[in-house]
Short mmCIF file of C-alpha atoms in Angstrom, two decimals:
data_model
loop_
_atom_site.label_atom_id
_atom_site.label_comp_id
_atom_site.label_asym_id
_atom_site.label_seq_id
_atom_site.Cartn_x
_atom_site.Cartn_y
_atom_site.Cartn_z
CA MET A 187 11.71 -57.09 -58.10
CA ASN A 188 13.28 -53.73 -58.85
CA GLY A 189 9.81 -52.38 -59.53
CA HIS A 190 8.70 -53.48 -56.09
CA ARG A 191 11.75 -51.76 -54.54
CA LEU A 192 10.76 -48.46 -56.11
CA VAL A 193 7.14 -48.62 -54.96
CA LYS A 194 7.83 -48.32 -51.26
CA PRO A 195 10.09 -45.23 -51.40
CA VAL A 196 7.80 -43.48 -53.88
CA LEU A 197 4.74 -44.31 -51.82
CA ALA A 198 6.47 -43.18 -48.65
CA ALA A 199 7.57 -39.93 -50.26
CA PHE A 200 4.04 -39.34 -51.52
CA LEU A 201 2.60 -39.95 -48.07
CA VAL A 202 5.19 -37.71 -46.44
CA LEU A 203 4.44 -34.86 -48.84
CA ALA A 204 0.74 -35.29 -48.21
CA MET A 205 1.25 -35.21 -44.46
CA VAL A 206 3.59 -32.18 -44.64
CA ALA A 207 0.90 -30.40 -46.67
CA ALA A 208 -1.62 -31.39 -43.99
CA ILE A 209 0.73 -30.12 -41.29
CA TRP A 210 1.06 -26.67 -42.82
CA GLY A 211 -2.58 -26.59 -43.74
CA SER A 212 -3.52 -27.41 -40.17
CA THR A 213 -0.97 -24.91 -38.84
CA SER A 214 -2.43 -22.21 -41.03
CA VAL A 215 -5.93 -22.90 -39.73
CA ARG A 216 -4.77 -22.83 -36.12
CA ALA A 217 -2.83 -19.61 -36.62
CA THR A 218 -5.89 -17.99 -38.20
CA ASN A 219 -8.02 -18.93 -35.21
CA LEU A 220 -5.39 -17.55 -32.83
CA SER A 221 -5.15 -14.36 -34.89
CA GLU A 222 -8.90 -13.83 -34.76
CA VAL A 223 -8.93 -14.01 -30.96
CA ASP A 224 -5.97 -11.68 -30.51
CA GLN A 225 -7.10 -9.30 -33.23
CA ALA A 226 -10.32 -8.75 -31.30
CA ALA A 227 -8.28 -7.36 -28.39
CA VAL A 228 -6.22 -5.27 -30.81
CA ALA A 229 -9.38 -3.93 -32.50
CA ALA A 230 -10.89 -3.08 -29.10
CA LYS A 231 -7.75 -1.18 -28.15
CA GLN A 232 -7.81 0.74 -31.45
CA GLN A 233 -11.44 1.69 -30.75
CA GLU A 234 -10.53 2.95 -27.27
CA ILE A 235 -7.84 5.15 -28.83
CA LYS A 236 -10.38 6.63 -31.28
CA GLU A 237 -12.79 7.31 -28.40
CA ALA A 238 -10.05 9.09 -26.45
CA GLN A 239 -9.29 11.27 -29.47
CA GLN A 240 -12.99 12.08 -29.90
CA GLU A 241 -13.25 12.93 -26.21
CA GLN A 242 -10.42 15.45 -26.58
CA GLU A 243 -12.28 17.06 -29.50
CA ASN A 244 -15.53 17.19 -27.49
CA ILE A 245 -13.76 18.91 -24.59
CA LYS A 246 -12.31 21.57 -26.88
CA ASN A 247 -15.69 22.19 -28.51
CA SER A 248 -17.60 22.44 -25.21
CA ILE A 249 -15.56 25.24 -23.61
CA SER A 250 -17.82 28.20 -22.85
CA ASP A 251 -17.63 31.35 -24.96
CA LEU A 252 -17.42 34.12 -22.36
CA GLU A 253 -17.80 36.91 -24.92
CA SER A 254 -21.02 35.36 -26.19
CA ILE A 255 -22.38 34.99 -22.64
CA VAL A 256 -21.61 38.63 -21.79
CA ALA A 257 -23.15 39.79 -25.08
CA ASP A 258 -26.36 37.90 -24.33
CA LEU A 259 -26.54 39.49 -20.90
CA GLU A 260 -26.07 43.01 -22.22
CA ASP A 261 -29.66 43.28 -23.45
CA LYS A 262 -31.01 42.44 -20.00
CA LYS A 263 -29.21 45.15 -18.03
CA SER A 264 -32.14 47.54 -18.25
CA ASP A 265 -34.15 45.20 -16.01
CA LEU A 266 -32.17 44.51 -12.81
CA SER A 267 -34.13 41.41 -11.74
CA ALA A 268 -33.99 39.88 -15.26
CA TYR A 269 -30.27 40.64 -15.47
CA ILE A 270 -29.51 39.07 -12.09
CA GLN A 271 -31.50 35.92 -12.96
CA SER A 272 -29.71 35.59 -16.30
CA VAL A 273 -26.21 36.12 -14.96
CA ASP A 274 -26.88 33.71 -12.08
CA SER A 275 -28.10 31.13 -14.59
CA SER A 276 -24.88 31.53 -16.59
CA ILE A 277 -22.81 31.28 -13.42
CA SER A 278 -24.68 28.09 -12.49
CA ASP A 279 -23.97 26.61 -15.93
CA LEU A 280 -20.27 27.38 -15.57
CA THR A 281 -20.21 25.94 -12.06
CA ASN A 282 -21.79 22.71 -13.31
CA LYS A 283 -19.25 22.49 -16.14
CA ILE A 284 -16.43 22.96 -13.67
CA SER A 285 -17.82 20.14 -11.52
CA GLY A 286 -18.04 17.99 -14.64
CA TYR A 287 -14.42 18.67 -15.58
CA GLU A 288 -13.28 17.95 -12.02
CA SER A 289 -15.05 14.58 -12.20
CA LEU A 290 -13.58 13.91 -15.65
CA ILE A 291 -10.07 14.69 -14.42
CA SER A 292 -10.50 12.31 -11.50
CA GLN A 293 -11.85 9.63 -13.85
CA LYS A 294 -8.98 10.10 -16.33
CA GLU A 295 -6.39 9.87 -13.56
CA GLU A 296 -7.87 6.50 -12.57
CA GLU A 297 -7.98 5.31 -16.20
CA ILE A 298 -4.35 6.33 -16.72
CA ALA A 299 -3.33 4.35 -13.63
CA GLN A 300 -5.21 1.32 -15.01
CA THR A 301 -3.63 1.69 -18.46
CA GLU A 302 -0.17 2.01 -16.92
CA ALA A 303 -0.79 -1.25 -15.05
CA GLU A 304 -2.08 -2.86 -18.26
CA LEU A 305 1.03 -1.69 -20.13
CA GLU A 306 3.27 -3.10 -17.42
CA ALA A 307 1.49 -6.48 -17.65
CA ALA A 308 1.62 -6.44 -21.48
CA LEU A 309 5.36 -5.70 -21.44
CA ALA A 310 5.93 -8.54 -18.97
CA GLN A 311 3.96 -10.89 -21.22
CA GLU A 312 5.96 -9.75 -24.23
CA GLU A 313 9.23 -10.37 -22.41
CA GLU A 314 8.04 -13.82 -21.33
CA GLN A 315 7.11 -14.72 -24.91
CA TYR A 316 10.42 -13.40 -26.18
CA VAL A 317 12.40 -15.54 -23.72
CA SER A 318 10.33 -18.63 -24.66
CA MET A 319 11.01 -18.03 -28.35
CA CYS A 320 14.74 -17.63 -27.71
CA ILE A 321 14.80 -20.94 -25.85
CA ARG A 322 12.88 -22.63 -28.67
CA ILE A 323 15.16 -21.16 -31.38
CA GLN A 324 18.26 -22.24 -29.45
CA TYR A 325 16.82 -25.77 -29.17
CA MET A 326 16.04 -25.88 -32.90
CA TYR A 327 19.56 -24.68 -33.70
CA GLU A 328 21.11 -27.36 -31.53
CA MET A 329 18.89 -30.00 -33.14
CA GLU A 330 19.36 -28.72 -36.67
CA THR A 331 20.61 -32.13 -37.89
CA THR A 332 17.16 -33.60 -37.39
CA SER A 333 14.50 -32.06 -39.55
CA TYR A 334 10.76 -32.77 -39.39
CA LEU A 335 11.05 -34.73 -42.65
CA GLU A 336 14.00 -36.82 -41.37
CA THR A 337 12.07 -37.54 -38.22
CA ILE A 338 9.12 -38.87 -40.22
CA LEU A 339 11.24 -40.93 -42.71
CA ALA A 340 13.10 -42.55 -39.83
CA ALA A 341 9.92 -44.35 -38.82
CA GLY A 342 10.19 -48.11 -38.54
CA ASN A 343 6.68 -48.76 -39.84
CA PHE A 344 3.61 -46.97 -41.14
CA ALA A 345 1.97 -46.58 -37.71
CA ASP A 346 5.18 -45.09 -36.28
CA MET A 347 5.37 -42.74 -39.27
CA LEU A 348 1.84 -41.48 -38.53
CA ASN A 349 2.72 -40.89 -34.86
CA ARG A 350 5.88 -39.02 -35.85
CA ALA A 351 3.95 -37.01 -38.44
CA GLU A 352 1.43 -35.97 -35.76
CA TYR A 353 4.26 -34.99 -33.44
CA ALA A 354 5.92 -32.96 -36.23
CA GLU A 355 2.61 -31.28 -36.94
CA GLN A 356 2.26 -30.25 -33.28
CA LEU A 357 5.79 -28.86 -33.20
CA ALA A 358 5.29 -26.89 -36.41
CA ALA A 359 1.96 -25.51 -35.18
CA TYR A 360 3.49 -24.62 -31.82
CA ASP A 361 6.40 -22.74 -33.42
CA TYR A 362 4.09 -20.84 -35.77
CA GLU A 363 1.66 -19.94 -33.01
CA MET A 364 4.51 -18.70 -30.82
CA LEU A 365 5.66 -16.37 -33.60
CA GLN A 366 2.16 -15.08 -34.36
CA THR A 367 1.39 -14.58 -30.68
CA TYR A 368 4.59 -12.63 -30.18
CA ILE A 369 3.92 -10.42 -33.22
CA LEU A 370 0.40 -9.62 -32.02
CA GLN A 371 1.63 -9.04 -28.46
CA ARG A 372 4.14 -6.50 -29.81
CA GLN A 373 1.33 -4.77 -31.71
CA TYR A 374 -0.85 -4.77 -28.59
CA VAL A 375 1.94 -3.26 -26.47
CA GLU A 376 2.37 -0.42 -28.97
CA LEU A 377 -1.39 0.22 -28.95
CA VAL A 378 -1.49 0.33 -25.14
CA LYS A 379 1.36 2.86 -25.24
CA GLU A 380 -0.61 4.93 -27.76
CA GLN A 381 -3.75 4.68 -25.63
CA LEU A 382 -1.81 5.87 -22.59
CA GLU A 383 -0.54 8.89 -24.53
CA GLU A 384 -4.07 9.72 -25.72
CA GLU A 385 -5.47 9.44 -22.20
CA GLN A 386 -2.74 11.74 -20.92
CA ASP A 387 -3.61 14.20 -23.70
CA THR A 388 -7.29 13.97 -22.71
CA LEU A 389 -6.38 14.64 -19.08
CA GLU A 390 -4.36 17.69 -20.11
CA ALA A 391 -7.23 18.94 -22.30
CA ALA A 392 -9.63 18.55 -19.36
CA ARG A 393 -7.28 20.47 -17.07
CA GLU A 394 -6.94 23.27 -19.60
CA ALA A 395 -10.73 23.39 -20.08
CA LEU A 396 -11.20 23.49 -16.29
CA ALA A 397 -8.80 26.43 -16.02
CA GLU A 398 -10.64 28.29 -18.79
CA GLU A 399 -14.07 27.68 -17.25
CA GLU A 400 -12.83 28.81 -13.82
CA ALA A 401 -11.43 31.98 -15.39
CA SER A 402 -14.75 32.60 -17.17
CA LEU A 403 -16.63 32.02 -13.93
CA GLU A 404 -14.52 34.55 -12.03
CA ALA A 405 -14.82 37.04 -14.90
CA LEU A 406 -18.60 36.67 -14.93
CA ARG A 407 -18.82 37.12 -11.17
CA ALA A 408 -16.64 40.22 -11.43
CA GLN A 409 -18.82 41.53 -14.26
CA LYS A 410 -21.92 41.06 -12.15
CA ALA A 411 -20.36 42.88 -9.19
CA GLN A 412 -19.23 45.69 -11.50
CA ASP A 413 -22.67 46.04 -13.07
CA LEU A 414 -24.41 46.09 -9.70
CA ALA A 415 -21.93 48.69 -8.49
CA ALA A 416 -22.67 50.76 -11.60
CA TYR A 417 -26.36 50.38 -10.89
CA GLN A 418 -25.68 51.63 -7.38
CA ALA A 419 -23.80 54.66 -8.72
CA ASP A 420 -26.73 55.57 -10.99
CA ILE A 421 -29.20 55.68 -8.13
CA SER A 422 -29.85 59.09 -6.65
CA SER A 423 -31.29 59.38 -3.18
CA THR A 424 -34.79 60.20 -4.29
CA GLU A 425 -37.61 58.79 -2.25
CA ALA A 426 -39.01 56.82 -5.23
CA GLU A 427 -35.72 55.07 -5.98
CA ILE A 428 -35.09 54.21 -2.36
CA THR A 429 -38.61 52.85 -2.15
CA GLU A 430 -37.91 50.61 -5.15
CA LEU A 431 -35.02 48.95 -3.32
CA GLU A 432 -36.96 48.71 -0.09
CA GLU A 433 -39.64 46.86 -2.03
CA ASP A 434 -36.99 44.25 -2.85
CA LEU A 435 -36.50 43.55 0.86
CA GLU A 436 -40.24 43.56 1.41
CA TYR A 437 -40.53 41.05 -1.43
CA GLN A 438 -38.05 38.76 0.34
CA THR A 439 -39.94 39.09 3.59
CA SER A 440 -43.30 38.40 1.97
CA LEU A 441 -42.02 35.14 0.46
CA ILE A 442 -40.65 34.04 3.82
CA GLU A 443 -43.87 34.98 5.59
CA GLU A 444 -45.85 32.90 3.09
CA LEU A 445 -43.66 29.89 3.85
CA GLU A 446 -44.11 30.42 7.60
CA ALA A 447 -47.88 30.63 7.14
CA GLU A 448 -47.89 27.34 5.24
CA ILE A 449 -45.96 25.66 8.07
CA GLU A 450 -48.43 27.00 10.65
CA LYS A 451 -51.30 25.43 8.68
CA ILE A 452 -49.83 21.94 8.79
CA ALA A 453 -48.20 22.27 12.23
CA SER A 454 -44.44 21.94 12.51
CA SER A 455 -43.11 18.43 13.11
CA VAL A 456 -40.05 19.69 15.02
CA SER A 457 -39.55 21.45 18.31
CA TYR A 458 -36.71 23.78 19.30
CA ASP A 459 -35.05 22.64 22.51
CA GLY A 460 -33.21 25.88 23.21
CA GLY A 461 -29.76 24.68 22.11
CA THR A 462 -26.99 26.87 20.66
CA PHE A 463 -26.55 27.12 16.87
CA CYS A 464 -23.33 26.03 15.22
CA TRP A 465 -21.44 28.48 13.02
CA PRO A 466 -23.03 28.05 9.56
CA CYS A 467 -19.92 29.01 7.59
CA PRO A 468 -17.07 26.94 9.12
CA ASN A 469 -13.53 28.37 9.24
CA TYR A 470 -14.68 31.80 8.07
CA THR A 471 -15.58 34.30 10.79
CA ALA A 472 -15.15 37.60 8.93
CA ILE A 473 -18.37 39.64 9.03
CA SER A 474 -18.81 41.88 5.99
CA SER A 475 -22.11 43.31 7.26
CA ASP A 476 -23.58 42.79 10.71
CA TYR A 477 -27.14 42.58 11.95
CA GLY A 478 -28.77 45.93 12.64
CA TYR A 479 -28.70 49.35 11.00
CA ARG A 480 -26.13 49.97 8.27
CA SER A 481 -25.44 52.12 5.22
CA ASP A 482 -27.16 50.35 2.28
CA PRO A 483 -24.61 49.31 -0.40
CA PHE A 484 -26.94 50.51 -3.17
CA THR A 485 -28.41 53.75 -1.88
CA GLY A 486 -25.98 54.84 0.82
CA VAL A 487 -29.00 55.38 3.04
CA THR A 488 -28.95 53.99 6.59
CA LYS A 489 -31.24 50.99 6.69
CA PHE A 490 -31.92 47.96 8.82
CA HIS A 491 -29.97 44.82 7.86
CA ASN A 492 -31.93 41.74 8.90
CA GLY A 493 -29.07 39.23 9.04
CA VAL A 494 -25.35 38.63 9.34
CA ASP A 495 -23.21 38.58 6.17
CA MET A 496 -20.33 36.10 6.49
CA ALA A 497 -17.61 36.67 3.87
CA ALA A 498 -16.14 33.45 2.44
CA PRO A 499 -14.81 32.14 -0.90
CA ALA A 500 -17.19 30.64 -3.44
CA GLY A 501 -17.89 26.99 -2.77
CA THR A 502 -17.31 27.20 1.00
CA SER A 503 -19.59 24.83 2.91
CA ILE A 504 -22.80 26.16 4.44
CA LEU A 505 -24.05 24.11 7.38
CA ALA A 506 -27.46 23.80 9.01
CA ALA A 507 -27.22 25.89 12.17
CA TYR A 508 -29.50 23.50 14.05
CA ASP A 509 -31.79 20.48 13.73
CA GLY A 510 -34.89 21.04 11.64
CA THR A 511 -36.87 20.53 8.45
CA VAL A 512 -36.06 22.23 5.15
CA VAL A 513 -39.15 24.23 4.09
CA ALA A 514 -37.52 25.90 1.05
CA ALA A 515 -34.47 25.23 -1.11
CA THR A 516 -34.83 27.16 -4.34
CA TYR A 517 -33.81 30.22 -6.38
CA ASN A 518 -35.11 33.76 -6.24
CA TRP A 519 -33.62 36.70 -8.15
CA SER A 520 -33.29 38.72 -4.94
CA MET A 521 -32.15 36.04 -2.44
CA GLY A 522 -30.41 33.94 -5.08
CA ASN A 523 -30.17 30.25 -4.19
CA TYR A 524 -31.47 30.05 -0.63
CA VAL A 525 -32.44 27.54 2.05
CA MET A 526 -34.99 28.04 4.82
CA ILE A 527 -35.13 25.66 7.78
CA ASP A 528 -37.93 25.25 10.31
CA HIS A 529 -36.55 24.51 13.79
CA GLY A 530 -39.95 24.41 15.50
CA ASP A 531 -41.76 26.73 17.88
CA GLY A 532 -41.81 29.58 15.32
CA LEU A 533 -38.00 29.61 14.88
CA TYR A 534 -36.50 29.65 11.35
CA THR A 535 -33.08 30.19 9.80
CA ILE A 536 -32.47 31.46 6.23
CA TYR A 537 -29.27 31.05 4.19
CA MET A 538 -29.03 33.25 1.06
CA HIS A 539 -26.91 33.78 -2.11
CA ALA A 540 -25.58 30.18 -2.30
CA SER A 541 -23.78 28.92 -5.40
CA LYS A 542 -25.18 25.39 -4.92
CA LEU A 543 -27.96 23.75 -2.92
CA TYR A 544 -27.46 20.27 -1.47
CA VAL A 545 -30.88 19.79 0.15
CA SER A 546 -34.50 19.84 -0.99
CA SER A 547 -37.75 20.99 0.57
CA GLY A 548 -38.98 18.39 3.06
CA ASP A 549 -35.51 17.10 3.99
CA THR A 550 -34.74 16.57 7.66
CA VAL A 551 -31.38 18.02 8.69
CA SER A 552 -29.25 17.91 11.81
CA LYS A 553 -27.03 20.57 13.31
CA GLY A 554 -23.84 20.77 11.23
CA ASP A 555 -25.20 19.03 8.09
CA LEU A 556 -24.00 20.34 4.72
CA ILE A 557 -26.90 22.16 3.03
CA ALA A 558 -25.35 24.54 0.46
CA ALA A 559 -22.21 26.29 -0.79
CA VAL A 560 -21.28 29.96 -0.51
CA GLY A 561 -21.83 32.05 -3.63
CA THR A 562 -22.98 35.43 -4.89
CA THR A 563 -26.30 34.60 -6.55
CA GLY A 564 -29.23 36.99 -6.43
CA SER A 565 -28.86 40.61 -5.36
CA SER A 566 -25.26 40.27 -4.20
CA THR A 567 -21.98 41.96 -5.14
CA GLY A 568 -19.58 39.36 -3.73
CA ASN A 569 -19.29 35.87 -2.30
CA HIS A 570 -20.84 35.65 1.16
CA LEU A 571 -23.51 33.94 3.24
CA HIS A 572 -26.42 36.10 4.34
CA PHE A 573 -27.65 34.35 7.50
CA SER A 574 -30.96 35.40 9.05
CA VAL A 575 -33.00 34.17 12.00
CA ARG A 576 -36.76 34.68 12.39
CA LEU A 577 -38.84 34.07 15.50
CA ASN A 578 -42.64 34.22 15.50
CA GLY A 579 -42.80 36.21 12.26
CA SER A 580 -40.02 38.75 12.93
CA TYR A 581 -36.29 38.97 12.28
CA VAL A 582 -34.18 38.62 15.42
CA ASN A 583 -30.48 39.00 16.15
CA PRO A 584 -28.60 35.82 14.98
CA TRP A 585 -25.93 36.45 17.64
CA ASP A 586 -28.45 35.49 20.32
CA TYR A 587 -28.34 31.91 18.96
CA LEU A 588 -24.82 31.49 17.57
CA GLN A 589 -22.09 29.88 19.65
#
């Protein structure tokens, strides 16, 4: 009889221990699964931080070496056309880099705003988890007289004991998961903070790189103007030297005449209706050199100037003066980046020395459309738009068409 009395408690204890082991074993498995899911987000965040750090390094390594650029150009100064093409190419590279940094800065500002929102959400989630844990701990403290084991042993029969064991298992798993989730959430919050700091550092690096590239660009433009001025000072007023510069203008004209001849062969698809041109360089009306006879900036000799030079800062918009078709949008060492538009009936407009071109040959444009940006490419000593008008194969006064 006494032997039978001992069997039940021993068996019950054995079963309880087995179930407790199962509870913690099951809890461990569940926590591992939860960890794997959350650790993926943590690992992704750590990778984003590494990428931000690498991006900062790439920015620092990609900043242009102005001294090296100037040194490379030095060997080309003996050939004016080769020098101008090379310096314009370097200026174009710097301009493209500046555009890239401006885009990167805009992108980083958006990413920082997104990360700040993510951090705010992560902190709110952390606070919510913390409050839930506090409530759970307070409940456990108040119920400290009833342990999981006591709950199981208080079962009235074996089936009840199994139900209570399952309930205890769920509670234990829930408590453990809450703790693990909170720990990982804390880690995630710290990583988001670190990512935000790295993104802000990347933004600052991009801004510093932009400032350096802009300074290099201005220095290179100034160097070009200085070298062209020096070239001007070296020219004496001999007939041969003056002829050399006049050949430059003839070269420009010959290219334009070839384009006009090509248009005549295929017949222009547009027709000029006699309307007034819009001002091609909006908000800038200063004329640095007018149409007509002037003292040439290189030779000092009075010569005919076939267009109107409109002084404006680099990057200022250049607009199509009237409706037409773009017949040329390219680079030439003398005209720099230039656009030529056919308006029909033998009427053309030409826009020279641009820093950027926004149209291509064959494009149809309307009066006031953006076609280029002011620059100092080609044979130019400062930022301006050289605007010319041709009618039936000859240059005419642009003021006859401008409003």
